Amino acid sequence: MKSGLKMARRFLGAALLLGLAAWSALNLASLLQPLPPDPYVSLQRKLRFFPWDGDAWFSLGHILSRDLQRTSPPAARRCFETAVSLNPWDYRYWLELARLEEAAGDQGRASECMETALFLNRAYTPLYWQAGNFFLKHGQAARATRCFHQTLRGDPGLLRQVLALSWRFYPDRAKLIQELVPPEPGLISGAMYWCLERRETELAMDCWRRLRAGGKPFELSAAYPLVDHLIGLGRFAEAHRVWREALAATLGLEFRAFRDDVFDGGFELPLSNGGFGWRAAGSPQREFTECPAPRFRGLRSLRIDFDGTENLAGPFLRQSIWLEKPGTYWLEYAILTENLTSDQGVYWRIDSVAAGPPRIELARGPKHLEEGDWRLVSVPFEVPAAGTLIELTCQRDRSRKIDPYLGGRLWLDSISLRREGLTR
């Protein structure tokens, strides 16, 4: 038994020594290997035996045009011209030749080479990007626009780079966007946002009209930035028209269905958080849920949960409404609460909004703490002029008690406006 163990140990030791010896031999052999040959020397040697190899001439031209130690533009041009003569169907050869012809000052020849490269490869987005830059730099705006148009078809993520590059070169920016941006909803929306960032309102409106006329589906949220921008400018009627157009295009809702009324007052749709829809001020202390029960009428209501760790102050749910007609209105809503822990209940406030910061309070409803069953409430207010933008806000005042935090939950449903003299 002992002799067997000794033999096993000797065998294992011999194997380890043999493995170390083999590893050392391989390592030494790798160190003794000659260094890889210089690519420049290797290519020259190869071309002496195979002078018809276009790729070899192309690679040699690359070295001569980019290697700082061997830079020789004239020699590089000769290499690329030789490659083109051997294989005129490779766009890469023409592209490099265009670059060197441009550097040499022969713009006509450079443009011809670039056009040939585009003709040979019509599906490579980076090529169109390079060609667009090339033509734009040399004042060939029409060619550059066509190349950038194809660039965006292949890579929509380059929209902002393309617009940033082109914007200062084209005086007619409406024509630029029309010709440059492909008719895809995402790209048109992106161009509209770009215009809004630069406060080019009319260009943004052109983009919106093109988006609607395109006949392709898009999301309601695409209209939010334009609506908010027009509201900020005090162009309330236009903002509301864009909103109604967006509803008709995305949700199929009738054009006049939400005039002088609350949008989605029954919370049958997800919260918009934009446009003339509901905007919820979410936070870790508050949660908004469209729930099927309990509900006052319809299919859903909105449940708002407060976790009892926040002394909530200010609005947490709001909606803007454009009222075309003056007169006495009634805000109607249904509310249900459960275990609201506070001395400051929630209430609705109605403000008239102007283009600037001032706003006028038109009315506010009662404060709600204990509503053990659904309660239908009506709040009257007066709209003095036609075309008034109002804002409904559900809010709470800050509590000054020792235990000021708001906890519990509430449900809202069936929020609507009714003008005096009209029946529903």
mmCIF file of C-alpha atoms in Angstrom, residues 65-296:
data_model
loop_
_atom_site.group_PDB
_atom_site.id
_atom_site.type_symbol
_atom_site.label_atom_id
_atom_site.label_comp_id
_atom_site.label_asym_id
_atom_site.label_seq_id
_atom_site.Cartn_x
_atom_site.Cartn_y
_atom_site.Cartn_z
ATOM 1 C CA SER A 65 -1.731 58.608 -46.758
ATOM 2 C CA ARG A 66 -1.969 58.058 -42.998
ATOM 3 C CA ASP A 67 1.338 56.777 -41.623
ATOM 4 C CA LEU A 68 3.127 59.830 -40.231
ATOM 5 C CA GLN A 69 6.550 58.339 -40.938
ATOM 6 C CA ARG A 70 5.829 57.545 -44.584
ATOM 7 C CA THR A 71 3.219 60.136 -45.582
ATOM 8 C CA SER A 72 3.309 60.800 -49.312
ATOM 9 C CA PRO A 73 0.002 62.037 -50.779
ATOM 10 C CA PRO A 74 1.206 61.840 -54.420
ATOM 11 C CA ALA A 75 2.358 58.241 -53.946
ATOM 12 C CA ALA A 76 -0.886 57.402 -52.124
ATOM 13 C CA ARG A 77 -2.921 58.839 -55.018
ATOM 14 C CA ARG A 78 -0.999 56.674 -57.472
ATOM 15 C CA CYS A 79 -1.731 53.615 -55.335
ATOM 16 C CA PHE A 80 -5.468 54.364 -55.220
ATOM 17 C CA GLU A 81 -5.587 55.125 -58.935
ATOM 18 C CA THR A 82 -3.911 51.786 -59.607
ATOM 19 C CA ALA A 83 -6.439 50.042 -57.338
ATOM 20 C CA VAL A 84 -9.305 51.728 -59.196
ATOM 21 C CA SER A 85 -7.871 50.703 -62.561
ATOM 22 C CA LEU A 86 -7.618 47.080 -61.403
ATOM 23 C CA ASN A 87 -11.048 46.948 -59.731
ATOM 24 C CA PRO A 88 -13.357 49.903 -60.471
ATOM 25 C CA TRP A 89 -16.264 48.282 -58.583
ATOM 26 C CA ASP A 90 -15.053 48.790 -55.015
ATOM 27 C CA TYR A 91 -16.521 51.970 -53.518
ATOM 28 C CA ARG A 92 -13.748 52.174 -50.904
ATOM 29 C CA TYR A 93 -11.137 52.867 -53.583
ATOM 30 C CA TRP A 94 -13.158 55.763 -54.987
ATOM 31 C CA LEU A 95 -13.887 57.157 -51.540
ATOM 32 C CA GLU A 96 -10.184 57.334 -50.631
ATOM 33 C CA LEU A 97 -9.340 58.736 -54.024
ATOM 34 C CA ALA A 98 -11.977 61.445 -53.533
ATOM 35 C CA ARG A 99 -10.382 62.390 -50.216
ATOM 36 C CA LEU A 100 -6.921 62.746 -51.758
ATOM 37 C CA GLU A 101 -8.196 64.619 -54.823
ATOM 38 C CA GLU A 102 -9.917 67.031 -52.460
ATOM 39 C CA ALA A 103 -6.703 67.530 -50.498
ATOM 40 C CA ALA A 104 -4.868 68.158 -53.761
ATOM 41 C CA GLY A 105 -7.342 70.892 -54.686
ATOM 42 C CA ASP A 106 -9.043 69.153 -57.594
ATOM 43 C CA GLN A 107 -12.647 69.574 -56.419
ATOM 44 C CA GLY A 108 -14.204 68.527 -59.706
ATOM 45 C CA ARG A 109 -12.343 65.230 -59.773
ATOM 46 C CA ALA A 110 -13.058 64.728 -56.044
ATOM 47 C CA SER A 111 -16.803 65.178 -56.618
ATOM 48 C CA GLU A 112 -16.754 62.686 -59.485
ATOM 49 C CA CYS A 113 -14.995 60.111 -57.292
ATOM 50 C CA MET A 114 -17.485 60.661 -54.453
ATOM 51 C CA GLU A 115 -20.446 60.277 -56.821
ATOM 52 C CA THR A 116 -18.929 57.045 -58.151
ATOM 53 C CA ALA A 117 -18.518 55.695 -54.624
ATOM 54 C CA LEU A 118 -22.193 56.468 -53.916
ATOM 55 C CA PHE A 119 -23.245 54.801 -57.150
ATOM 56 C CA LEU A 120 -21.368 51.617 -56.221
ATOM 57 C CA ASN A 121 -22.775 51.367 -52.681
ATOM 58 C CA ARG A 122 -26.260 52.731 -52.107
ATOM 59 C CA ALA A 123 -26.930 50.957 -48.825
ATOM 60 C CA TYR A 124 -24.066 52.017 -46.541
ATOM 61 C CA THR A 125 -25.219 54.785 -44.192
ATOM 62 C CA PRO A 126 -21.738 55.988 -43.092
ATOM 63 C CA LEU A 127 -20.890 56.552 -46.762
ATOM 64 C CA TYR A 128 -23.877 58.874 -47.181
ATOM 65 C CA TRP A 129 -22.859 60.692 -43.983
ATOM 66 C CA GLN A 130 -19.324 61.260 -45.346
ATOM 67 C CA ALA A 131 -20.638 62.295 -48.737
ATOM 68 C CA GLY A 132 -23.096 64.748 -47.187
ATOM 69 C CA ASN A 133 -20.298 66.385 -45.217
ATOM 70 C CA PHE A 134 -18.141 66.508 -48.345
ATOM 71 C CA PHE A 135 -20.768 68.141 -50.553
ATOM 72 C CA LEU A 136 -21.894 70.561 -47.847
ATOM 73 C CA LYS A 137 -18.323 71.707 -47.290
ATOM 74 C CA HIS A 138 -17.980 72.511 -50.972
ATOM 75 C CA GLY A 139 -21.265 74.370 -51.285
ATOM 76 C CA GLN A 140 -23.173 71.667 -53.150
ATOM 77 C CA ALA A 141 -26.300 71.987 -51.021
ATOM 78 C CA ALA A 142 -28.657 69.923 -53.169
ATOM 79 C CA ARG A 143 -26.298 66.948 -53.244
ATOM 80 C CA ALA A 144 -25.636 67.253 -49.524
ATOM 81 C CA THR A 145 -29.371 67.272 -48.771
ATOM 82 C CA ARG A 146 -29.920 64.091 -50.781
ATOM 83 C CA CYS A 147 -27.057 62.363 -48.973
ATOM 84 C CA PHE A 148 -28.254 63.440 -45.529
ATOM 85 C CA HIS A 149 -31.778 62.313 -46.417
ATOM 86 C CA GLN A 150 -30.424 58.836 -47.136
ATOM 87 C CA THR A 151 -28.307 59.002 -43.981
ATOM 88 C CA LEU A 152 -31.415 59.515 -41.873
ATOM 89 C CA ARG A 153 -33.221 56.686 -43.622
ATOM 90 C CA GLY A 154 -30.427 54.362 -42.573
ATOM 91 C CA ASP A 155 -29.759 55.795 -39.112
ATOM 92 C CA PRO A 156 -32.544 57.996 -37.633
ATOM 93 C CA GLY A 157 -30.406 58.529 -34.531
ATOM 94 C CA LEU A 158 -28.262 60.986 -36.513
ATOM 95 C CA LEU A 159 -31.133 63.471 -36.888
ATOM 96 C CA ARG A 160 -29.814 66.048 -34.432
ATOM 97 C CA GLN A 161 -26.271 65.845 -35.821
ATOM 98 C CA VAL A 162 -27.545 66.288 -39.368
ATOM 99 C CA LEU A 163 -29.747 69.232 -38.420
ATOM 100 C CA ALA A 164 -26.989 70.858 -36.378
ATOM 101 C CA LEU A 165 -24.617 70.577 -39.328
ATOM 102 C CA SER A 166 -27.096 71.792 -41.945
ATOM 103 C CA TRP A 167 -28.981 74.474 -40.038
ATOM 104 C CA ARG A 168 -26.575 77.360 -40.614
ATOM 105 C CA PHE A 169 -25.986 76.595 -44.299
ATOM 106 C CA TYR A 170 -29.595 76.791 -45.507
ATOM 107 C CA PRO A 171 -31.456 80.121 -45.412
ATOM 108 C CA ASP A 172 -34.752 78.450 -46.427
ATOM 109 C CA ARG A 173 -35.132 76.160 -43.415
ATOM 110 C CA ALA A 174 -38.694 75.170 -44.220
ATOM 111 C CA LYS A 175 -37.491 73.758 -47.528
ATOM 112 C CA LEU A 176 -34.516 72.184 -45.765
ATOM 113 C CA ILE A 177 -36.699 70.225 -43.342
ATOM 114 C CA GLN A 178 -39.089 69.216 -46.111
ATOM 115 C CA GLU A 179 -36.310 67.807 -48.282
ATOM 116 C CA LEU A 180 -33.942 66.601 -45.595
ATOM 117 C CA VAL A 181 -36.197 64.754 -43.142
ATOM 118 C CA PRO A 182 -37.726 61.488 -44.422
ATOM 119 C CA PRO A 183 -41.519 61.101 -43.994
ATOM 120 C CA GLU A 184 -41.317 58.963 -40.869
ATOM 121 C CA PRO A 185 -43.300 60.036 -37.773
ATOM 122 C CA GLY A 186 -40.342 59.684 -35.412
ATOM 123 C CA LEU A 187 -38.085 61.803 -37.610
ATOM 124 C CA ILE A 188 -40.713 64.464 -38.257
ATOM 125 C CA SER A 189 -41.451 64.670 -34.524
ATOM 126 C CA GLY A 190 -37.728 64.981 -33.827
ATOM 127 C CA ALA A 191 -37.441 67.824 -36.334
ATOM 128 C CA MET A 192 -40.427 69.523 -34.681
ATOM 129 C CA TYR A 193 -38.766 69.310 -31.256
ATOM 130 C CA TRP A 194 -35.557 70.696 -32.771
ATOM 131 C CA CYS A 195 -37.477 73.706 -34.105
ATOM 132 C CA LEU A 196 -39.216 74.257 -30.775
ATOM 133 C CA GLU A 197 -35.885 74.284 -28.955
ATOM 134 C CA ARG A 198 -34.838 77.129 -31.253
ATOM 135 C CA ARG A 199 -38.199 78.858 -30.851
ATOM 136 C CA GLU A 200 -38.951 78.441 -34.558
ATOM 137 C CA THR A 201 -42.677 78.175 -33.966
ATOM 138 C CA GLU A 202 -43.843 78.350 -37.559
ATOM 139 C CA LEU A 203 -41.356 75.715 -38.650
ATOM 140 C CA ALA A 204 -42.603 73.494 -35.837
ATOM 141 C CA MET A 205 -46.185 74.041 -37.037
ATOM 142 C CA ASP A 206 -45.092 73.022 -40.551
ATOM 143 C CA CYS A 207 -43.665 69.816 -39.091
ATOM 144 C CA TRP A 208 -46.925 69.173 -37.243
ATOM 145 C CA ARG A 209 -48.973 69.606 -40.407
ATOM 146 C CA ARG A 210 -46.646 67.254 -42.242
ATOM 147 C CA LEU A 211 -46.890 64.705 -39.431
ATOM 148 C CA ARG A 212 -50.690 64.716 -39.623
ATOM 149 C CA ALA A 213 -50.759 64.625 -43.412
ATOM 150 C CA GLY A 214 -48.350 61.680 -43.578
ATOM 151 C CA GLY A 215 -51.066 59.153 -42.804
ATOM 152 C CA LYS A 216 -48.761 57.065 -40.602
ATOM 153 C CA PRO A 217 -49.622 56.325 -36.953
ATOM 154 C CA PHE A 218 -47.930 58.299 -34.194
ATOM 155 C CA GLU A 219 -48.364 58.681 -30.447
ATOM 156 C CA LEU A 220 -50.475 61.372 -28.772
ATOM 157 C CA SER A 221 -47.382 62.410 -26.808
ATOM 158 C CA ALA A 222 -45.823 63.699 -30.050
ATOM 159 C CA ALA A 223 -48.075 66.762 -29.747
ATOM 160 C CA TYR A 224 -47.223 67.591 -26.119
ATOM 161 C CA PRO A 225 -44.143 69.806 -26.726
ATOM 162 C CA LEU A 226 -45.913 71.841 -29.411
ATOM 163 C CA VAL A 227 -49.045 72.291 -27.283
ATOM 164 C CA ASP A 228 -46.985 73.381 -24.271
ATOM 165 C CA HIS A 229 -44.954 75.752 -26.428
ATOM 166 C CA LEU A 230 -48.063 77.439 -27.836
ATOM 167 C CA ILE A 231 -49.573 77.743 -24.370
ATOM 168 C CA GLY A 232 -46.358 79.398 -23.178
ATOM 169 C CA LEU A 233 -46.704 81.940 -26.001
ATOM 170 C CA GLY A 234 -50.310 82.665 -25.056
ATOM 171 C CA ARG A 235 -51.616 81.158 -28.307
ATOM 172 C CA PHE A 236 -54.237 79.159 -26.455
ATOM 173 C CA ALA A 237 -56.668 78.656 -29.343
ATOM 174 C CA GLU A 238 -53.929 77.254 -31.576
ATOM 175 C CA ALA A 239 -52.677 75.022 -28.774
ATOM 176 C CA HIS A 240 -56.167 73.627 -28.272
ATOM 177 C CA ARG A 241 -56.628 73.101 -31.996
ATOM 178 C CA VAL A 242 -53.371 71.116 -32.155
ATOM 179 C CA TRP A 243 -54.577 69.079 -29.174
ATOM 180 C CA ARG A 244 -57.899 68.261 -30.829
ATOM 181 C CA GLU A 245 -56.115 67.356 -34.071
ATOM 182 C CA ALA A 246 -53.825 65.026 -32.110
ATOM 183 C CA LEU A 247 -56.819 63.365 -30.437
ATOM 184 C CA ALA A 248 -58.488 62.820 -33.794
ATOM 185 C CA ALA A 249 -55.313 61.415 -35.382
ATOM 186 C CA THR A 250 -54.201 59.122 -32.549
ATOM 187 C CA LEU A 251 -57.338 58.130 -30.624
ATOM 188 C CA GLY A 252 -59.954 58.631 -33.319
ATOM 189 C CA LEU A 253 -61.877 61.043 -31.093
ATOM 190 C CA GLU A 254 -64.235 63.477 -32.763
ATOM 191 C CA PHE A 255 -62.744 66.913 -33.408
ATOM 192 C CA ARG A 256 -65.180 68.823 -31.184
ATOM 193 C CA ALA A 257 -65.738 66.184 -28.535
ATOM 194 C CA PHE A 258 -63.768 67.950 -25.798
ATOM 195 C CA ARG A 259 -64.528 71.588 -26.414
ATOM 196 C CA ASP A 260 -65.457 73.497 -23.229
ATOM 197 C CA ASP A 261 -65.059 70.351 -21.125
ATOM 198 C CA VAL A 262 -62.637 68.253 -19.137
ATOM 199 C CA PHE A 263 -60.603 65.731 -21.123
ATOM 200 C CA ASP A 264 -61.007 62.169 -19.858
ATOM 201 C CA GLY A 265 -62.903 63.268 -16.761
ATOM 202 C CA GLY A 266 -63.741 59.619 -16.038
ATOM 203 C CA PHE A 267 -60.073 58.498 -16.162
ATOM 204 C CA GLU A 268 -60.817 55.856 -18.751
ATOM 205 C CA LEU A 269 -57.437 56.488 -20.417
ATOM 206 C CA PRO A 270 -53.944 56.458 -18.911
ATOM 207 C CA LEU A 271 -52.834 59.818 -17.495
ATOM 208 C CA SER A 272 -51.452 61.942 -20.316
ATOM 209 C CA ASN A 273 -48.973 64.061 -18.335
ATOM 210 C CA GLY A 274 -48.924 66.491 -21.240
ATOM 211 C CA GLY A 275 -51.019 68.661 -23.515
ATOM 212 C CA PHE A 276 -54.560 69.352 -22.330
ATOM 213 C CA GLY A 277 -54.682 66.027 -20.492
ATOM 214 C CA TRP A 278 -54.258 65.179 -16.828
ATOM 215 C CA ARG A 279 -50.856 65.900 -15.309
ATOM 216 C CA ALA A 280 -49.968 64.107 -12.096
ATOM 217 C CA ALA A 281 -47.172 65.316 -9.820
ATOM 218 C CA GLY A 282 -45.857 61.904 -8.887
ATOM 219 C CA SER A 283 -43.360 61.311 -6.094
ATOM 220 C CA PRO A 284 -42.240 58.432 -3.836
ATOM 221 C CA GLN A 285 -44.889 59.625 -1.363
ATOM 222 C CA ARG A 286 -47.766 59.552 -3.869
ATOM 223 C CA GLU A 287 -49.028 56.918 -6.274
ATOM 224 C CA PHE A 288 -51.612 57.385 -9.017
ATOM 225 C CA THR A 289 -53.541 54.383 -10.282
ATOM 226 C CA GLU A 290 -56.376 54.061 -12.790
ATOM 227 C CA CYS A 291 -58.441 51.416 -11.008
ATOM 228 C CA PRO A 292 -61.631 49.564 -12.054
ATOM 229 C CA ALA A 293 -63.175 49.734 -8.566
ATOM 230 C CA PRO A 294 -64.547 51.530 -6.712
ATOM 231 C CA ARG A 295 -65.914 53.864 -9.355
ATOM 232 C CA PHE A 296 -68.701 56.392 -9.486
#
